[in-house]
Structure formats: structure tokens, C-alpha cells
Coordinates of C-alpha atoms in Angstrom, one line a residue:
Chain X
M56 CA 116.7 64.9 83.4
E57 CA 113.6 64.2 85.9
A58 CA 111.5 66.9 86.9
V59 CA 112.3 68.1 90.7
D60 CA 108.8 68.3 92.9
P61 CA 108.5 71.6 93.8
T62 CA 107.7 70.5 97.1
I63 CA 111.6 70.1 97.9
F64 CA 112.3 73.8 96.3
R65 CA 109.6 74.9 99.2
L66 CA 111.2 73.1 101.2
A67 CA 114.7 74.4 100.7
I68 CA 112.9 77.7 101.1
F69 CA 111.8 76.5 104.7
V70 CA 115.4 75.3 105.7
L71 CA 117.2 77.9 104.4
A72 CA 114.4 80.4 106.4
I73 CA 115.7 79.1 109.8
F74 CA 119.0 79.7 108.7
V75 CA 118.4 83.1 108.4
G76 CA 116.4 83.2 111.6
Y77 CA 118.6 81.9 113.4
Y78 CA 121.3 84.5 112.4
V79 CA 118.7 87.1 112.5
V80 CA 116.8 86.6 115.6
W81 CA 120.4 86.5 117.5
S82 CA 121.8 89.3 116.0
V83 CA 118.5 91.1 117.5
T84 CA 119.5 93.2 121.0
P85 CA 117.7 91.1 124.0
A86 CA 116.4 95.1 125.1
L87 CA 114.2 94.4 122.3
H88 CA 112.8 91.0 122.7
T89 CA 109.0 91.9 123.7
P90 CA 108.7 94.3 120.1
L91 CA 110.5 91.3 118.8
M92 CA 107.6 89.0 119.9
A93 CA 105.4 91.3 118.9
V94 CA 105.9 91.5 115.6
T95 CA 106.6 88.2 115.2
N96 CA 103.1 87.9 115.9
A97 CA 102.1 90.3 113.6
I98 CA 103.8 88.7 110.8
S99 CA 103.2 84.9 111.5
S100 CA 99.8 86.4 110.3
V101 CA 100.3 86.6 107.0
I102 CA 98.4 82.9 107.5
I103 CA 95.3 85.4 106.3
V104 CA 96.7 84.5 103.3
G105 CA 95.2 81.3 103.4
A106 CA 91.9 82.4 105.5
L107 CA 90.8 84.8 102.2
I108 CA 91.4 81.7 100.0
A109 CA 89.0 79.9 101.7
A110 CA 86.5 82.5 102.5
A111 CA 86.9 82.8 98.7
A112 CA 85.9 79.4 97.9
H113 CA 83.3 78.5 95.1
A114 CA 79.6 77.0 96.2
E115 CA 79.0 76.0 92.6
G116 CA 76.9 73.4 94.0
A117 CA 79.2 72.0 96.5
G118 CA 76.7 72.0 99.3
I119 CA 77.8 72.6 102.8
G120 CA 81.6 72.3 102.5
V121 CA 82.2 74.9 101.1
W122 CA 80.3 77.1 103.3
I123 CA 82.2 75.8 106.1
S124 CA 85.2 76.9 104.8
K125 CA 83.7 80.1 104.1
G126 CA 82.6 80.6 107.1
A127 CA 85.9 79.6 108.8
G128 CA 88.1 81.7 106.5
G129 CA 86.2 84.7 107.7
L130 CA 86.8 84.1 111.0
A131 CA 90.2 83.5 110.4
S132 CA 90.6 86.5 108.6
A133 CA 89.1 88.2 111.5
L134 CA 91.6 86.7 114.1
A135 CA 94.7 87.2 112.2
A136 CA 93.4 91.0 111.1
V137 CA 93.2 91.2 115.1
N138 CA 97.3 90.4 115.2
I139 CA 98.0 92.0 112.0
F140 CA 96.5 95.4 113.1
G141 CA 97.2 94.7 117.1
G142 CA 101.0 93.8 116.7
F143 CA 102.0 95.8 114.3
M144 CA 100.1 99.0 115.6
V145 CA 101.5 97.6 119.3
T146 CA 105.2 96.9 118.6
R147 CA 105.7 101.1 116.6
R148 CA 103.8 102.1 120.3
M149 CA 106.6 100.4 122.0
L150 CA 109.5 101.3 120.1
A151 CA 109.0 104.9 119.9
M152 CA 109.7 104.5 123.7
Y153 CA 112.8 103.6 123.4
K154 CA 114.9 107.0 123.8
K155 CA 118.4 107.5 124.0
K156 CA 120.5 110.0 126.8
E157 CA 119.6 113.6 125.6
K158 CA 123.1 114.4 126.8
K159 CA 123.0 117.6 125.0
V160 CA 119.7 119.6 126.7
E161 CA 121.5 118.1 130.4
G162 CA 124.5 120.4 129.6
K163 CA 127.3 118.4 131.4
Chain P
M127 CA 104.9 85.6 82.6
D128 CA 101.8 84.7 83.9
F129 CA 99.9 86.3 86.9
A130 CA 100.4 82.9 89.2
N131 CA 104.6 84.0 89.1
I132 CA 104.2 87.0 89.5
S133 CA 102.2 86.9 92.4
A134 CA 105.4 84.2 93.7
L135 CA 107.5 86.7 93.4
A136 CA 105.2 89.6 95.7
Y137 CA 105.1 86.7 98.1
L138 CA 108.9 86.7 98.1
I139 CA 109.4 90.3 98.3
S140 CA 107.0 90.4 101.4
G141 CA 109.2 87.3 102.5
V142 CA 112.1 89.6 102.7
L143 CA 110.9 91.9 104.3
F144 CA 109.8 90.3 106.9
I145 CA 113.6 89.3 107.0
L146 CA 114.0 93.3 106.8
A147 CA 111.7 93.5 109.9
L148 CA 113.9 91.1 112.5
R149 CA 116.9 92.3 111.3
G150 CA 115.6 95.7 111.9
L151 CA 115.7 94.9 116.1
S152 CA 118.8 94.5 115.9
S153 CA 119.3 98.3 117.4
P154 CA 116.1 101.0 118.5
E155 CA 117.7 103.4 116.3
T156 CA 117.0 100.6 113.5
S157 CA 113.7 99.1 114.7
R158 CA 111.2 101.8 113.4
K159 CA 112.2 101.2 110.0
G160 CA 111.8 97.3 110.4
N161 CA 108.5 97.5 111.8
L162 CA 107.2 99.8 108.7
Y163 CA 109.1 96.9 106.2
G164 CA 107.3 94.5 108.4
M165 CA 104.3 96.4 107.5
I166 CA 104.7 96.9 104.1
G167 CA 105.8 93.0 103.6
M168 CA 102.2 92.1 104.7
A169 CA 100.6 95.1 102.5
I170 CA 102.0 93.2 99.8
A171 CA 100.7 89.9 100.7
I172 CA 97.5 90.7 101.2
G173 CA 97.1 92.9 98.0
V174 CA 98.4 90.1 95.8
T175 CA 96.5 87.5 97.7
I176 CA 93.5 90.1 96.8
L177 CA 94.2 90.2 93.4
S178 CA 94.9 86.9 92.3
L179 CA 91.5 85.9 93.7
L180 CA 89.7 88.6 92.0
G181 CA 91.7 87.4 88.7
K182 CA 90.2 84.1 89.1
G183 CA 86.9 85.6 89.2
D184 CA 86.6 84.7 93.1
L185 CA 85.0 87.5 94.7
D186 CA 81.5 87.4 94.3
P187 CA 79.6 89.9 96.7
V188 CA 78.5 87.7 99.5
T189 CA 82.7 86.6 99.7
I190 CA 84.2 90.2 99.9
V191 CA 81.1 91.0 102.8
I192 CA 82.8 87.8 104.5
I193 CA 86.2 89.6 103.6
L194 CA 85.6 93.0 104.6
C195 CA 83.6 92.3 107.4
G196 CA 86.6 89.7 109.1
I197 CA 89.1 92.9 108.5
A198 CA 87.2 95.4 109.8
V199 CA 86.6 93.8 113.3
G200 CA 89.2 92.3 113.3
G201 CA 91.5 95.6 112.6
I202 CA 89.1 97.6 114.5
A203 CA 89.5 95.0 118.1
G204 CA 93.2 95.1 116.9
M205 CA 93.6 98.9 116.8
T206 CA 91.8 99.3 119.8
I207 CA 93.9 97.0 122.1
A208 CA 97.1 97.8 121.1
Q209 CA 96.3 100.9 121.9
K210 CA 94.7 101.1 125.0
V211 CA 96.8 97.7 126.8
S212 CA 99.4 99.0 129.0
M213 CA 102.8 97.9 128.9
T214 CA 103.2 96.0 132.1
S215 CA 100.4 93.8 130.3
M216 CA 102.6 93.0 127.4
P217 CA 103.4 89.5 128.4
Q218 CA 99.4 88.8 128.8
L219 CA 98.9 90.5 125.4
V220 CA 101.6 88.5 123.4
A221 CA 99.8 85.2 124.9
A222 CA 96.6 86.5 123.7
F223 CA 97.9 86.9 120.5
H224 CA 99.8 83.5 120.5
S225 CA 96.2 82.1 120.9
L226 CA 94.9 83.6 117.8
V227 CA 97.6 82.7 115.7
G228 CA 96.8 79.3 116.3
L229 CA 93.0 79.3 116.2
A230 CA 93.5 81.3 112.9
A231 CA 96.0 78.3 111.1
C232 CA 93.0 75.9 112.6
M233 CA 90.7 77.8 110.6
V234 CA 92.5 78.2 107.4
A235 CA 93.1 74.4 107.8
I236 CA 89.5 73.7 108.0
G237 CA 88.5 75.5 105.6
A238 CA 91.2 73.5 103.4
L239 CA 89.8 70.7 104.3
Y240 CA 86.5 71.4 102.9
A241 CA 87.0 73.0 99.8
P242 CA 90.1 71.5 98.8
Q243 CA 89.3 72.3 95.0
A244 CA 89.5 76.5 96.2
F245 CA 93.7 75.6 97.4
G246 CA 94.5 73.4 94.7
I247 CA 95.3 70.3 96.7
D248 CA 92.4 68.1 95.2
D249 CA 93.6 64.6 94.2
G250 CA 91.3 64.8 91.2
A251 CA 89.1 61.9 92.6
G252 CA 87.1 63.4 95.3
G253 CA 89.5 63.0 98.0
I254 CA 93.0 65.7 98.3
K255 CA 96.1 65.0 98.5
T256 CA 98.3 62.4 100.4
Q257 CA 101.0 65.4 101.1
S258 CA 98.7 67.9 101.6
L259 CA 97.1 66.2 104.0
I260 CA 100.0 65.7 106.3
E261 CA 100.5 69.5 106.1
L262 CA 96.8 70.1 106.7
S263 CA 96.6 68.1 110.0
L264 CA 99.9 69.0 111.0
G265 CA 99.0 72.6 111.0
V266 CA 95.5 72.1 113.0
A267 CA 97.5 69.6 115.5
I268 CA 100.0 72.5 116.1
G269 CA 97.5 75.5 115.7
A270 CA 95.4 73.5 118.3
I271 CA 97.9 73.5 121.0
T272 CA 99.0 77.3 120.6
F273 CA 95.8 78.5 120.8
T274 CA 94.5 76.8 124.4
G275 CA 98.7 76.6 125.7
S276 CA 98.7 80.5 125.3
V277 CA 95.1 81.2 126.3
I278 CA 96.0 79.0 129.7
A279 CA 99.2 80.9 129.7
F280 CA 97.0 84.3 129.2
A281 CA 94.9 83.6 132.2
K282 CA 98.2 82.6 133.9
L283 CA 99.8 85.6 133.5
N284 CA 96.0 88.4 133.6
G285 CA 95.7 86.2 137.1
N286 CA 92.6 84.7 136.2
M287 CA 93.9 81.9 137.1
S288 CA 96.3 80.6 139.4
G289 CA 99.8 80.8 138.4
A290 CA 100.8 78.2 140.6
P291 CA 101.6 75.1 138.6
I292 CA 98.1 72.2 138.2
I293 CA 99.4 68.6 139.1
L294 CA 97.6 66.1 137.2
P295 CA 97.5 62.5 138.3
A296 CA 99.9 60.7 135.6
R297 CA 100.1 63.7 133.1
H298 CA 102.8 62.9 131.3
L299 CA 100.8 59.4 130.3
I300 CA 97.9 61.4 129.3
N301 CA 100.2 63.3 127.0
I302 CA 101.7 60.7 125.3
A303 CA 98.2 58.5 125.0
L304 CA 96.7 62.2 123.4
G305 CA 100.2 62.9 121.1
V306 CA 99.8 58.7 120.1
A307 CA 96.0 59.4 119.0
V308 CA 96.5 62.5 117.6
V309 CA 99.0 60.3 115.5
A310 CA 96.5 58.1 114.3
L311 CA 93.7 60.0 113.6
I312 CA 96.3 61.4 111.4
V313 CA 96.6 58.2 109.9
T314 CA 93.1 57.5 109.3
L315 CA 92.7 61.1 107.5
I316 CA 95.4 60.3 105.1
V317 CA 93.9 56.7 104.2
T318 CA 90.7 57.9 103.8
H319 CA 91.8 60.6 101.5
G320 CA 90.9 63.6 103.7
L321 CA 86.9 61.9 103.5
A322 CA 87.1 60.9 107.4
T323 CA 86.3 64.6 108.1
W324 CA 85.9 63.1 111.6
A325 CA 89.3 62.5 112.5
F326 CA 90.4 65.9 111.3
W327 CA 88.0 67.0 114.1
G328 CA 89.3 64.5 116.4
I329 CA 92.6 65.5 115.6
F330 CA 91.1 69.2 116.6
V331 CA 89.6 68.6 119.4
I332 CA 92.3 66.1 121.1
A333 CA 94.9 68.9 120.3
L334 CA 92.6 71.7 122.2
V335 CA 92.9 69.1 125.1
L336 CA 96.4 68.2 125.0
G337 CA 97.7 72.3 124.9
I338 CA 95.8 73.0 128.2
T339 CA 97.4 69.9 130.4
L340 CA 101.2 70.3 128.5
I341 CA 100.5 74.3 129.8
V342 CA 98.9 74.0 133.0
P343 CA 101.4 72.0 134.9
I344 CA 104.4 74.6 134.2
G345 CA 104.3 78.1 136.8
G346 CA 104.0 81.5 136.5
A347 CA 107.2 82.7 136.6
D348 CA 108.6 80.0 134.3
M349 CA 106.0 81.9 131.6
P350 CA 109.0 83.2 129.8
V351 CA 109.8 80.0 128.8
V352 CA 106.1 79.4 127.6
V353 CA 105.3 82.5 126.0
S354 CA 108.5 81.7 123.5
M355 CA 107.5 78.4 122.8
L356 CA 104.1 79.1 122.2
N357 CA 105.3 81.9 119.7
S358 CA 107.5 79.0 118.1
Y359 CA 104.5 77.0 117.8
S360 CA 102.5 79.6 116.3
G361 CA 105.8 79.3 113.4
W362 CA 105.5 75.8 112.6
A363 CA 102.0 75.7 112.4
A364 CA 102.0 78.9 110.0
A365 CA 105.1 77.2 108.2
A366 CA 103.3 73.8 107.6
L367 CA 100.1 75.5 106.2
G368 CA 102.4 77.9 104.3
F369 CA 103.1 74.6 102.3
T370 CA 99.3 73.3 101.5
L371 CA 98.8 76.8 99.9
E372 CA 102.4 76.9 98.3
N373 CA 102.9 79.9 99.9
I374 CA 106.7 81.1 100.0
A375 CA 105.5 84.5 102.0
L376 CA 103.8 82.2 104.7
I377 CA 106.9 79.5 104.8
I378 CA 109.6 81.7 105.6
T379 CA 107.4 83.4 107.9
G380 CA 106.6 80.3 109.4
A381 CA 110.3 79.6 109.3
L382 CA 111.6 83.2 111.3
V383 CA 108.5 83.1 113.6
G384 CA 109.8 79.4 115.0
S385 CA 113.3 79.9 114.9
S386 CA 112.9 82.8 117.1
G387 CA 110.5 81.6 119.3
A388 CA 113.0 78.5 119.7
I389 CA 115.7 80.9 120.2
L390 CA 114.0 82.9 122.9
S391 CA 113.1 79.9 124.2
Y392 CA 117.2 78.7 124.9
I393 CA 118.0 82.2 126.3
M394 CA 115.2 82.2 128.7
C395 CA 116.4 78.3 129.9
K396 CA 120.0 79.6 130.2
G397 CA 118.9 82.3 132.3
M398 CA 117.6 79.9 134.4
N399 CA 120.1 77.1 133.5
R400 CA 117.5 75.2 133.6
N401 CA 116.8 72.2 130.9
F402 CA 114.1 73.1 128.2
F403 CA 112.4 70.0 128.7
S404 CA 112.3 70.7 132.6
V405 CA 111.1 73.7 132.1
I406 CA 107.9 72.2 129.6
M407 CA 107.8 69.3 131.8
G408 CA 106.7 71.7 134.5
G409 CA 105.8 71.1 138.3
F410 CA 108.3 73.8 139.3
G411 CA 107.8 76.1 142.2
G412 CA 104.9 74.1 143.2
D413 CA 106.0 74.0 146.8
T414 CA 106.8 77.6 147.1
A415 CA 104.1 78.4 149.4
A416 CA 104.6 75.1 151.1
A417 CA 108.6 76.7 152.1
G418 CA 107.0 79.7 153.0
S419 CA 104.6 78.6 155.6
G420 CA 107.1 75.3 156.8
A421 CA 110.4 76.7 157.2
V422 CA 110.2 80.1 159.2
E423 CA 113.5 82.4 159.2
T424 CA 114.2 83.7 162.7
R425 CA 117.7 85.3 161.9
P426 CA 117.2 89.2 162.4
V427 CA 117.5 91.4 159.5
K428 CA 118.2 95.0 159.2
Q429 CA 115.4 96.8 158.5
G430 CA 115.2 100.4 156.8
S431 CA 113.3 103.4 156.0
A432 CA 112.9 105.2 152.9
D433 CA 114.6 108.4 154.8
D434 CA 117.1 106.1 155.2
A435 CA 117.5 104.9 151.8
A436 CA 117.5 108.4 150.3
F437 CA 120.6 109.2 152.7
I438 CA 122.6 106.0 151.4
M439 CA 122.0 106.6 147.8
K440 CA 122.7 110.5 148.1
N441 CA 126.2 109.6 149.4
A442 CA 127.3 107.1 146.9
S443 CA 128.8 108.0 144.0
K444 CA 127.3 104.7 141.3
V445 CA 123.7 103.3 141.7
I446 CA 122.8 99.9 140.2
I447 CA 119.2 99.4 140.2
V448 CA 118.1 96.1 139.1
P449 CA 114.3 95.6 138.8
G450 CA 112.2 92.9 139.0
Y451 CA 108.6 91.5 138.4
G452 CA 107.5 93.4 141.7
M453 CA 108.4 96.4 139.9
A454 CA 106.2 95.8 137.3
V455 CA 103.3 94.5 139.6
A456 CA 103.8 97.9 141.7
Q457 CA 104.2 99.7 138.5
A458 CA 107.1 101.6 140.2
Q459 CA 109.0 102.4 136.9
H460 CA 107.7 106.2 137.0
A461 CA 108.5 106.4 140.3
L462 CA 112.1 105.2 139.7
R463 CA 113.5 107.1 136.8
E464 CA 111.8 110.0 139.2
M465 CA 114.7 108.8 141.9
A466 CA 117.3 108.5 139.2
D467 CA 116.9 111.9 137.8
K468 CA 117.3 113.2 141.4
L469 CA 120.7 111.4 142.0
K470 CA 121.7 112.0 139.1
E471 CA 121.2 115.7 140.1
E472 CA 122.9 115.0 142.7
G473 CA 125.7 113.8 141.1
V474 CA 125.0 109.9 141.0
E475 CA 126.4 107.6 138.3
V476 CA 122.9 105.5 138.1
K477 CA 122.6 102.4 135.9
Y478 CA 119.8 99.3 135.5
A479 CA 121.4 96.1 134.9
I480 CA 118.7 93.6 133.8
H481 CA 118.3 89.8 134.1
P482 CA 117.5 87.8 131.0
V483 CA 114.6 85.9 133.0
A484 CA 113.4 89.4 135.1
G485 CA 109.7 90.3 134.4
R486 CA 107.7 87.2 132.9
M487 CA 108.5 87.7 129.2
P488 CA 112.2 88.2 127.9
G489 CA 112.8 91.9 127.2
H490 CA 109.6 92.8 130.0
M491 CA 111.9 94.9 131.9
N492 CA 113.2 96.9 129.1
V493 CA 110.4 98.4 127.8
L494 CA 108.7 98.8 130.8
L495 CA 111.5 101.3 131.4
A496 CA 111.7 102.9 128.2
E497 CA 107.9 103.5 128.9
A498 CA 109.1 105.2 131.7
N499 CA 111.6 107.3 129.5
V500 CA 114.6 105.5 130.7
P501 CA 117.5 106.2 128.2
Y502 CA 118.4 102.8 126.9
D503 CA 121.9 103.6 127.0
E504 CA 121.5 103.5 131.3
V505 CA 120.2 99.9 131.1
F506 CA 122.6 96.7 130.3
E507 CA 122.1 93.0 130.5
L508 CA 123.6 90.8 132.5
E509 CA 127.2 90.2 130.7
D510 CA 127.9 94.0 130.5
I511 CA 126.8 95.3 134.0
N512 CA 128.2 92.3 136.2
S513 CA 131.5 93.5 136.8
E514 CA 130.5 96.8 137.6
F515 CA 128.9 95.8 140.9
A516 CA 132.3 95.5 142.4
T517 CA 132.7 99.4 141.6
A518 CA 128.6 100.1 143.2
D519 CA 128.3 102.1 146.4
V520 CA 124.7 100.5 146.2
A521 CA 123.0 98.2 144.6
F522 CA 119.2 98.6 144.2
V523 CA 117.1 95.7 143.9
I524 CA 113.4 96.5 143.3
G525 CA 111.5 93.5 143.1
A526 CA 113.5 90.9 142.4
N527 CA 114.8 88.0 144.3
D528 CA 116.1 84.7 143.1
V529 CA 118.1 86.4 140.4
T530 CA 120.5 88.1 143.0
N531 CA 120.7 85.1 145.3
P532 CA 124.6 84.0 145.4
A533 CA 123.2 80.6 146.3
A534 CA 123.2 80.2 142.6
K535 CA 127.0 80.1 143.1
T536 CA 127.7 78.7 146.2
D537 CA 125.2 76.4 147.1
P538 CA 124.9 73.1 145.1
T539 CA 122.0 71.8 146.6
S540 CA 120.0 75.1 146.1
A541 CA 117.1 74.8 143.3
I542 CA 118.7 77.5 141.4
F543 CA 122.3 76.6 141.6
G544 CA 123.9 77.4 138.7
M545 CA 121.7 80.0 137.3
P546 CA 123.7 83.5 136.7
I547 CA 123.1 86.0 139.0
L548 CA 123.4 90.0 139.1
E549 CA 126.5 90.0 141.6
V550 CA 124.6 92.2 144.0
E551 CA 126.4 91.0 147.1
K552 CA 129.4 92.5 145.2
A553 CA 128.3 96.0 145.8
R554 CA 129.1 98.3 148.6
T555 CA 125.9 98.8 150.4
I556 CA 122.8 96.6 149.4
L557 CA 119.1 97.9 149.5
F558 CA 115.8 95.3 149.0
I559 CA 113.0 96.8 148.3
K560 CA 110.4 93.7 148.9
R561 CA 107.0 93.3 150.7
G562 CA 108.0 90.8 153.6
M563 CA 110.0 87.9 153.4
S564 CA 108.9 85.4 152.1
A565 CA 111.2 83.6 149.4
G566 CA 111.0 84.1 145.6
Y567 CA 109.4 82.2 143.0
A568 CA 111.7 79.2 143.1
G569 CA 110.8 78.5 147.1
V570 CA 115.0 79.4 147.6
E571 CA 116.2 81.8 151.2
N572 CA 118.2 84.6 149.9
E573 CA 121.0 84.6 152.3
L574 CA 121.7 88.5 151.1
F575 CA 118.9 89.4 153.3
F576 CA 121.1 88.8 156.8
K577 CA 123.6 90.3 155.3
D578 CA 125.3 93.4 157.4
N579 CA 125.9 95.7 154.6
T580 CA 121.9 95.1 153.1
M581 CA 118.9 96.7 154.2
M582 CA 115.3 95.7 153.7
L583 CA 113.0 98.3 152.6
F584 CA 109.9 96.6 153.4
G585 CA 106.6 98.0 151.7
D586 CA 105.2 98.5 148.2
A587 CA 107.6 99.1 145.9
K588 CA 105.9 102.2 144.0
K589 CA 105.0 104.3 147.8
M590 CA 108.5 103.2 149.0
V591 CA 110.5 104.7 146.1
E592 CA 108.3 107.7 146.3
G593 CA 109.1 108.1 149.8
I594 CA 112.7 108.1 148.8
V595 CA 111.8 110.9 145.7
K596 CA 110.5 112.7 148.6
G597 CA 113.6 112.7 151.0
L598 CA 116.5 112.8 148.2

């Protein structure tokens, strides 16, 4: 049997993840749509993985290209870090505000 | 098992944790735990990447400095912003964050183009694999559109730029031409095996321009759709690069974020009964100013004072509050909660009704009310509360207009015909807090203002509500 290109498997993961996303997001309560956007922002900054690889590009005589890559990687790390720290923290701040009615305290 | 496989599994785990982070948002109780899962997932992804770079011996001192500086500067900036930002400016913040994801995606694509060996995408002959070039081009194009588009959305939401649509002559032609140019450059890049770096920069620059020309024609109040759409774009850009990096966490996240943004755009469009394409084509709400000054409405309205409103509500048994963007602008949510507390002490039942497109982003009103300590189980979505207006004594509309306009049901010629509305007209008395008689965003006159059982409360929303609190 011929070997299947690993890209096909990644494509399969991608397509299935779209479906997972579809069902998971529909189950999000509309009251939390703003935190949803903030947290999707934070998680999409997992692109920092690519930034780190670019920043770690090797300088063995490859010249200017490597330094462009390192610079772009450093900048991308900073941008993604803003989102990671900012995104998760602002989401946490928002979620901490959602409270239930305090029925017992009212004593009705 | 070698390290590559272990790290792939770790990325899979962080992808799953991200799914759980979104899953947690199905209710406020589980959401906090979900956010924690998200953070753990992110920590795993970053940790594994660092370890694998370390394993390959790629972490020389210079690299370590670059990475640490980047993360420290970005992290401190992010934390500071997250702590200081006010809940009212959440739409701007989210737009700004989207722009950063877009730009970061572009930077990663640039890094991959100039150092293909580091990403393992070189074709062994000095060039780059065709498949990777397609992914990189898509990543940079979508990333750049997300970047400038979000900057424009930010400026419109933040008031640095007028919310009115800017209509360029022949804008659709311009956009199509730019789109064709991007495709031509992608082909050039592929044919030259990635050696024509000018073509790559061309894609980058044209996509930056495209981001601007696509978003400027869209009006301020359509921003909920735009922000959701850009959310979706940032996801697809991440996913495209996920294929280049062969990184499962990035592919899963890109797919999640992409579909999340798309669903939110759909919900927002449905809330306005508008076609997604008609929204992104823009131009809507452009004649508001013209309509406002042109047709002067001369019919009389019943006007009331804060004391009148306080008296009416005190004697009611059920009040439904309908907040809109005007409440956010006036920062009236805290005063509003105080008013609701006073009413509850008087034995009045108080509920809040939220229209899906109230505010400038999905869920904007809910966050503001939560900020003011309004319990979330008193806040209801349109379909859950609409039937209750008939049994309500008072519908208290604060800073909303179009979302209550019965013309959406009765007048087929109206610009908002077919839009689902909150049926406040069924309440016994309707109180409207407005600054003046101007029409809403859609430029449509609201018949409710002239009804016998409507009382208009003209003034700043916050001051008016504070006045009512005093009168209670």
C-alpha cells in the first residue's frame, strides 16, 4: 500500500476540528460571547510557536535571511505575548464578574 | 518514542485543552475553569516548543535574549492593558488584539520565508516546497488583511475615526483588482520556488491595503459583524501557518477560532436580518445624518421627567429593562443596577432583555451588566423574554432604538424590515431614555415614540437614571 502524505492527516484534523469548533461554539451561552472572543484571541496566539522557531533560526553562514527571520520571530513573539497574557487575563477579569442572584442573602 | 512524537502528542493535548476552554463557556459556572484549561494548554505549547528548540541546540544566547525580551515586553504590555481596560471599551480591545494576531501571523510567515531550513520547509535545492509556499502566502495574505482591517475597526470603535462608512468610488472593482493581484503574486512566488521574495512582499503590502479598503465602507454599528469576521480571519491565518509548521495545536486552534468567528458573524447578521455579504459590502447606515436633518418630524411626543418615571415604575409590578449602546456610551450600567435594586426593594420584579446586536460586539451588554453586578440569571436573551413584555407594566428602554422598532415587523419598506425585535410595544407603558429625537443607526423613524403609552425621557442616560434613583 502506498504511504499517505502526512499533510492529509493534518487536513483531516483540521476539518474535524472545524466541526468540533462548530458544535462547541454553538453551545456557548450568548451572555458569554464577549469572553468567547477574548479567549479565542488568546488561544489563536499559539502562533507564538512559529514565532519561537523563527527567532531560533540558525546563523550558520546563511547571511541576512536568518537575521530577518530572527527579527520577525522576536517581533511576533512580543505581539503574540501581548495577546496571550492580555487575552487570558482580560477573560479572567470578565468571567469573575458573572455572578448569580444571591437569594439567601436577600432573605425572601 | 523520539522527541518529535512526544512533542506532537503534547501539541495535541494543548489543542484539546483549547477545545475545553471554549466548552467551558457554555455556562458562567464552568467558564472560569475553562479559562484555566486554556492557560495550561498555552503553557504546554510554549514549553514543548522551547524544549524541542533546546534539544536541537538552537537556543544560543542571542536567540534566548530575543525570545525573552519579546515575551517580557509583550507579556507586561498585555497584562497592563488587561488590567486597565474598561469594560465599555472591550470591543476596541478585542479588535486591537485581532490586529496583533494578524501581524504576528505575517511575521511568522516572513520568518519562514527567509529561514526555510529552521522550519523544515526547504526543498533541498535552495528553494521552498510548493505546498509550504501556498500556506505561507495564504497565511500572510489573511494575516495582513486581519491586521489592517482590525486597526480600522479599532479606530472606528475607539472614535479615532468616524463610524460613518467611507465609500470609495468603484470600491468593489478596486477590491477585486487587489484580490487578483494577490493571486498573481502567489503564483509568481510558487513558480520561483520562493526565491522571488519581492512577490511575497507584494502580497503582504497589497493585503494590507485590502484590509483597509474592505473595512472602511462598513458603518460603526455593523462592527459586531466585522469584529466577529476578523476573529474568524485570524483563526484561518493561524491554521494556514499551522500546516507549514506541521503543528497540530495551531491547526486545531485555527479551526476552532475560524469557526467561532464565523458562527458569531452569522448570529450577528441574523440579529439584524441582514445578509452577511450585504454587511461586508458595506455602505449601510451612510444616510443617517442626511435623513436626520432632512425629514423633520413634527408630531408631538409625550415627554416626562425622572420623577414621573420613578413614580410609574414604583407602582409597577414588573419592569423589563432594555439596554443598548447608549447605556454603554453614558456608562449608565451602575446607576441602572442601583435603580433595579431600589425597585426590587419596592417589590417590583425586574428583568433585563438583551437583543443579539445590542452594543458594538457580541455579548457586549451582558459584560457591562455583569460589571455592574447584575446577576446573570436576571438577564435574558431575546427569544427567552419576548413573550414576557405582554405581562410587563413597564418596558424601560435605555440607549436602544432600532432593536425595539415595530416597523421591523409591520413595514415591508423599512430598512430594518424582518429584523427580530424586542417587543416592547406590548408592555403597558414604555419609557425611552434618549438624548434627542434622532433616528437610530438604520436611519429609520421609530413609531413607538409617538404612541400614547410611551413616555420620552430626554437627557444623558446616566444622569436620567440617577434622577430616577433619587425619585424612588
